[in-house]
Amino acid sequence: KNEVEQSPQNLTAQEGEFITINCSYSVGISALHWLQQHPGGGIVSLFMLSSGKKKHGRLIATINIQEKHSSLHITASHPRDSAVYICAVRSNTGNQFYFGTGTSLTVIP
Amino acid sequence: DGGITQSPKYLFRKEGQNVTLSCEQNLNHDAMYWYRQDPGQGLRLIYYSQIVNDFQKGDIAEGYSVSREKKESFPLTVTSAQKNPTAFYLCASRPQGSYQPQHFGDGTRLSIL
């Protein structure tokens, strides 16, 4: 069983739709990260959360520590949002990071 | 601009050969990581280093080796002992501190000829 589970695996949306990607984890964490991987392969860090909610532009990330769950929301989705979104957690018992398998998002014009 | 540079972007290896993937950072980060990404799987940790001249094995270190002679550089050698080396390899770095995110390079895609 993976320490980090994401859903859905694949997501197709029409431009303008509100999108939610979910992440559940099973280990104690010091922080949770949302990453974006573009088709070329490079990864960009979007958010780092240890509690509550963060917003950056059209992106919103939330975390519920008690339920070990985080969501990434994209409002007014756009084709340029098409990418793989990866949830990662940093264990609170060491320097280990655990990664979800990613959610592949395609936004259609 | 500061960042992480991985080279080459694409690499081909013949059976039985060792190859070295380069990772250089000018972010003055202490910690550096190597990950392997396969289709349908999350990133898996190969090796990491928290300080110069020190490194630790990750979950899938067999068939790989690393060195950390300089803070800026963390090369990964894929040896002939790695029986399934075809994958996408990502290097990352991170400053000290629990609440610091990792910064990633653009990756190297390794294929067997």
Tab-separated table of C-alpha atoms in Angstrom:
chain	number	residue	atom	x	y	z
A	1	LYS	CA	0.000	0.000	0.000
A	2	ASN	CA	1.337	3.455	-0.906
A	3	GLU	CA	1.840	5.968	1.858
A	4	VAL	CA	0.178	8.600	-0.361
A	5	GLU	CA	-2.949	7.962	-2.432
A	6	GLN	CA	-4.349	10.400	-4.978
A	7	SER	CA	-7.658	10.524	-6.789
A	8	PRO	CA	-8.651	10.645	-9.503
A	9	GLN	CA	-5.773	9.203	-11.566
A	10	ASN	CA	-6.984	10.952	-14.699
A	11	LEU	CA	-9.253	13.947	-15.069
A	12	THR	CA	-10.617	15.697	-18.141
A	13	ALA	CA	-12.416	19.009	-17.755
A	14	GLN	CA	-13.897	21.710	-19.940
A	15	GLU	CA	-12.261	25.100	-19.797
A	16	GLY	CA	-13.758	27.137	-16.973
A	17	GLU	CA	-14.707	24.182	-14.777
A	18	PHE	CA	-13.857	23.971	-11.079
A	19	ILE	CA	-11.454	21.084	-10.456
A	20	THR	CA	-10.663	19.151	-7.289
A	21	ILE	CA	-7.839	16.659	-6.813
A	22	ASN	CA	-7.685	14.672	-3.589
A	23	CYS	CA	-4.774	13.282	-1.593
A	24	SER	CA	-4.843	10.957	1.413
A	25	TYR	CA	-1.801	9.862	3.364
A	26	SER	CA	-1.111	7.288	6.040
A	27	VAL	CA	2.070	8.509	7.745
A	28	GLY	CA	2.772	11.275	10.224
A	29	ILE	CA	3.923	14.319	8.363
A	30	SER	CA	5.699	17.602	8.955
A	31	ALA	CA	4.466	19.087	5.674
A	32	LEU	CA	2.488	18.265	2.539
A	33	HIS	CA	3.443	19.478	-0.924
A	34	TRP	CA	1.504	19.874	-4.142
A	35	LEU	CA	3.690	19.649	-7.242
A	36	GLN	CA	2.991	20.250	-10.916
A	37	GLN	CA	4.749	18.230	-13.608
A	38	HIS	CA	4.515	19.438	-17.194
A	39	PRO	CA	4.779	17.168	-20.261
A	40	GLY	CA	8.497	17.901	-20.582
A	41	GLY	CA	9.020	16.342	-17.150
A	42	GLY	CA	10.158	19.258	-15.020
A	43	ILE	CA	8.463	19.624	-11.640
A	44	VAL	CA	7.431	22.835	-9.964
A	45	SER	CA	6.399	23.164	-6.344
A	46	LEU	CA	2.956	24.788	-6.057
A	47	PHE	CA	2.234	24.684	-2.345
A	48	MET	CA	3.665	23.526	0.928
A	49	LEU	CA	1.144	23.080	3.727
A	50	SER	CA	1.268	22.037	7.320
A	51	SER	CA	-2.206	23.262	8.263
A	52	GLY	CA	-5.231	25.122	6.983
A	53	LYS	CA	-5.453	26.578	3.522
A	54	LYS	CA	-3.289	28.408	0.995
A	55	LYS	CA	-4.271	30.296	-2.146
A	56	HIS	CA	-2.190	31.344	-5.118
A	57	GLY	CA	-4.045	32.849	-8.029
A	58	ARG	CA	-6.613	30.305	-9.211
A	59	LEU	CA	-5.129	27.524	-7.115
A	60	ILE	CA	-6.267	26.677	-3.597
A	61	ALA	CA	-4.821	23.939	-1.384
A	62	THR	CA	-6.346	22.720	1.857
A	63	ILE	CA	-5.257	20.200	4.428
A	64	ASN	CA	-7.050	18.415	7.274
A	65	ILE	CA	-4.394	17.013	9.570
A	66	GLN	CA	-6.848	14.986	11.673
A	67	GLU	CA	-8.283	13.249	8.617
A	68	LYS	CA	-4.885	13.016	6.855
A	69	HIS	CA	-6.365	14.488	3.716
A	70	SER	CA	-5.576	17.354	1.372
A	71	SER	CA	-7.299	18.794	-1.667
A	72	LEU	CA	-6.036	20.909	-4.536
A	73	HIS	CA	-8.660	23.065	-6.229
A	74	ILE	CA	-8.348	24.907	-9.517
A	75	THR	CA	-10.941	27.563	-10.210
A	76	ALA	CA	-11.816	28.683	-13.756
A	77	SER	CA	-9.594	25.976	-15.269
A	78	HIS	CA	-7.642	26.753	-18.426
A	79	PRO	CA	-5.912	24.519	-21.001
A	80	ARG	CA	-2.530	25.697	-19.689
A	81	ASP	CA	-3.408	23.995	-16.383
A	82	SER	CA	-3.060	20.648	-18.177
A	83	ALA	CA	-0.316	18.767	-16.346
A	84	VAL	CA	0.249	16.020	-13.810
A	85	TYR	CA	-0.379	17.109	-10.235
A	86	ILE	CA	1.530	15.235	-7.566
A	87	CYS	CA	0.910	15.144	-3.836
A	88	ALA	CA	3.969	14.552	-1.657
A	89	VAL	CA	4.442	14.408	2.098
A	90	ARG	CA	7.510	14.785	4.267
A	91	SER	CA	7.629	12.281	7.066
A	92	ASN	CA	7.890	13.723	10.569
A	93	THR	CA	10.294	10.922	11.561
A	94	GLY	CA	13.102	11.709	9.147
A	95	ASN	CA	14.057	13.242	5.851
A	96	GLN	CA	11.961	10.938	3.721
A	97	PHE	CA	9.477	12.252	1.184
A	98	TYR	CA	6.618	10.062	-0.070
A	99	PHE	CA	4.942	10.761	-3.398
A	100	GLY	CA	1.547	9.970	-4.840
A	101	THR	CA	1.323	8.543	-8.356
A	102	GLY	CA	-0.076	11.802	-9.680
A	103	THR	CA	-3.315	13.018	-11.251
A	104	SER	CA	-3.160	13.688	-14.967
A	105	LEU	CA	-5.335	16.709	-15.764
A	106	THR	CA	-6.412	17.677	-19.267
A	107	VAL	CA	-8.411	20.865	-19.738
A	108	ILE	CA	-10.182	21.071	-23.073
A	109	PRO	CA	-10.859	24.473	-24.679
B	1	ASP	CA	18.992	32.782	-12.032
B	2	GLY	CA	19.327	30.124	-9.359
B	3	GLY	CA	18.192	26.633	-10.092
B	4	ILE	CA	18.996	22.990	-10.648
B	5	THR	CA	20.524	21.807	-13.895
B	6	GLN	CA	20.338	18.201	-14.978
B	7	SER	CA	22.209	16.938	-17.990
B	8	PRO	CA	21.819	15.434	-20.424
B	9	LYS	CA	18.059	15.606	-21.023
B	10	TYR	CA	18.124	12.312	-22.940
B	11	LEU	CA	20.664	9.521	-22.465
B	12	PHE	CA	21.071	6.162	-24.110
B	13	ARG	CA	22.990	3.276	-22.622
B	14	LYS	CA	24.205	0.031	-24.060
B	15	GLU	CA	23.872	-3.152	-22.081
B	16	GLY	CA	26.715	-3.539	-19.587
B	17	GLN	CA	27.713	0.116	-19.567
B	18	ASN	CA	27.827	2.504	-16.643
B	19	VAL	CA	26.436	5.994	-17.227
B	20	THR	CA	26.583	9.112	-15.065
B	21	LEU	CA	23.780	11.652	-14.793
B	22	SER	CA	24.763	15.160	-13.822
B	23	CYS	CA	22.967	17.349	-11.271
B	24	GLU	CA	24.252	20.814	-10.406
B	25	GLN	CA	22.574	23.439	-8.226
B	26	ASN	CA	23.482	27.044	-7.501
B	27	LEU	CA	20.850	27.541	-4.815
B	28	ASN	CA	23.308	26.937	-1.960
B	29	HIS	CA	21.098	24.093	-0.765
B	30	ASP	CA	22.522	21.567	1.657
B	31	ALA	CA	20.330	18.578	0.812
B	32	MET	CA	20.157	16.900	-2.593
B	33	TYR	CA	18.081	13.966	-3.780
B	34	TRP	CA	17.826	11.563	-6.718
B	35	TYR	CA	14.473	10.080	-7.669
B	36	ARG	CA	13.369	7.608	-10.286
B	37	GLN	CA	9.970	7.968	-11.983
B	38	ASP	CA	8.289	5.093	-13.807
B	39	PRO	CA	4.889	5.193	-15.533
B	40	GLY	CA	2.027	4.737	-13.072
B	41	GLN	CA	4.272	5.013	-10.037
B	42	GLY	CA	5.171	7.794	-7.680
B	43	LEU	CA	8.696	9.117	-7.466
B	44	ARG	CA	10.968	6.691	-5.671
B	45	LEU	CA	14.044	7.781	-3.748
B	46	ILE	CA	17.375	6.393	-4.935
B	47	TYR	CA	19.898	8.316	-2.819
B	48	TYR	CA	20.001	11.508	-0.828
B	49	SER	CA	22.692	13.670	0.689
B	50	GLN	CA	22.292	16.157	3.493
B	51	ILE	CA	25.864	17.440	3.528
B	52	VAL	CA	29.050	17.294	1.494
B	53	ASN	CA	30.883	13.943	1.653
B	54	ASP	CA	27.860	12.188	3.131
B	55	PHE	CA	24.952	10.373	1.501
B	56	GLN	CA	22.353	7.746	2.368
B	57	LYS	CA	20.580	5.037	0.409
B	58	GLY	CA	16.946	5.490	-0.435
B	59	ASP	CA	14.358	2.843	-1.204
B	60	ILE	CA	15.845	1.631	-4.498
B	61	ALA	CA	19.614	2.213	-4.264
B	62	GLU	CA	20.694	-1.160	-5.696
B	63	GLY	CA	22.519	-0.714	-8.996
B	64	TYR	CA	23.178	2.978	-8.422
B	65	SER	CA	25.996	4.999	-6.881
B	66	VAL	CA	26.479	8.659	-6.001
B	67	SER	CA	29.110	11.070	-4.761
B	68	ARG	CA	28.906	14.454	-3.050
B	69	GLU	CA	32.362	16.000	-3.254
B	70	LYS	CA	31.007	19.510	-3.692
B	71	LYS	CA	27.912	21.185	-2.287
B	72	GLU	CA	26.766	22.138	-5.767
B	73	SER	CA	27.062	18.717	-7.392
B	74	PHE	CA	25.424	15.330	-6.818
B	75	PRO	CA	26.082	13.021	-9.800
B	76	LEU	CA	24.282	9.681	-10.092
B	77	THR	CA	25.933	6.686	-11.737
B	78	VAL	CA	23.670	3.991	-13.126
B	79	THR	CA	25.800	0.864	-13.076
B	80	SER	CA	25.525	-2.290	-15.154
B	81	ALA	CA	24.118	-3.974	-12.031
B	82	GLN	CA	20.879	-2.019	-12.479
B	83	LYS	CA	18.889	-4.458	-14.587
B	84	ASN	CA	16.027	-2.154	-15.499
B	85	PRO	CA	17.502	1.330	-15.830
B	86	THR	CA	15.064	2.739	-18.381
B	87	ALA	CA	13.259	5.499	-16.524
B	88	PHE	CA	12.987	9.231	-15.943
B	89	TYR	CA	15.435	10.484	-13.329
B	90	LEU	CA	14.820	13.617	-11.296
B	91	CYS	CA	17.270	15.480	-9.099
B	92	ALA	CA	16.072	17.777	-6.326
B	93	SER	CA	17.594	19.995	-3.693
B	94	ARG	CA	16.329	21.583	-0.518
B	95	PRO	CA	17.688	24.010	2.065
B	96	GLN	CA	17.936	22.914	5.693
B	97	GLY	CA	14.792	23.189	7.756
B	98	SER	CA	11.669	21.109	8.119
B	99	TYR	CA	9.386	23.493	6.248
B	100	GLN	CA	11.381	24.015	3.105
B	101	PRO	CA	10.128	22.648	-0.233
B	102	GLN	CA	12.231	20.685	-2.668
B	103	HIS	CA	13.332	22.285	-5.921
B	104	PHE	CA	13.475	19.948	-8.912
B	105	GLY	CA	15.538	19.804	-12.077
B	106	ASP	CA	13.996	19.126	-15.480
B	107	GLY	CA	14.983	15.463	-15.419
B	108	THR	CA	17.007	13.041	-17.531
B	109	ARG	CA	15.326	10.308	-19.543
B	110	LEU	CA	17.534	7.200	-19.744
B	111	SER	CA	16.899	4.485	-22.311
B	112	ILE	CA	18.603	1.171	-23.066
B	113	LEU	CA	19.807	0.581	-26.615
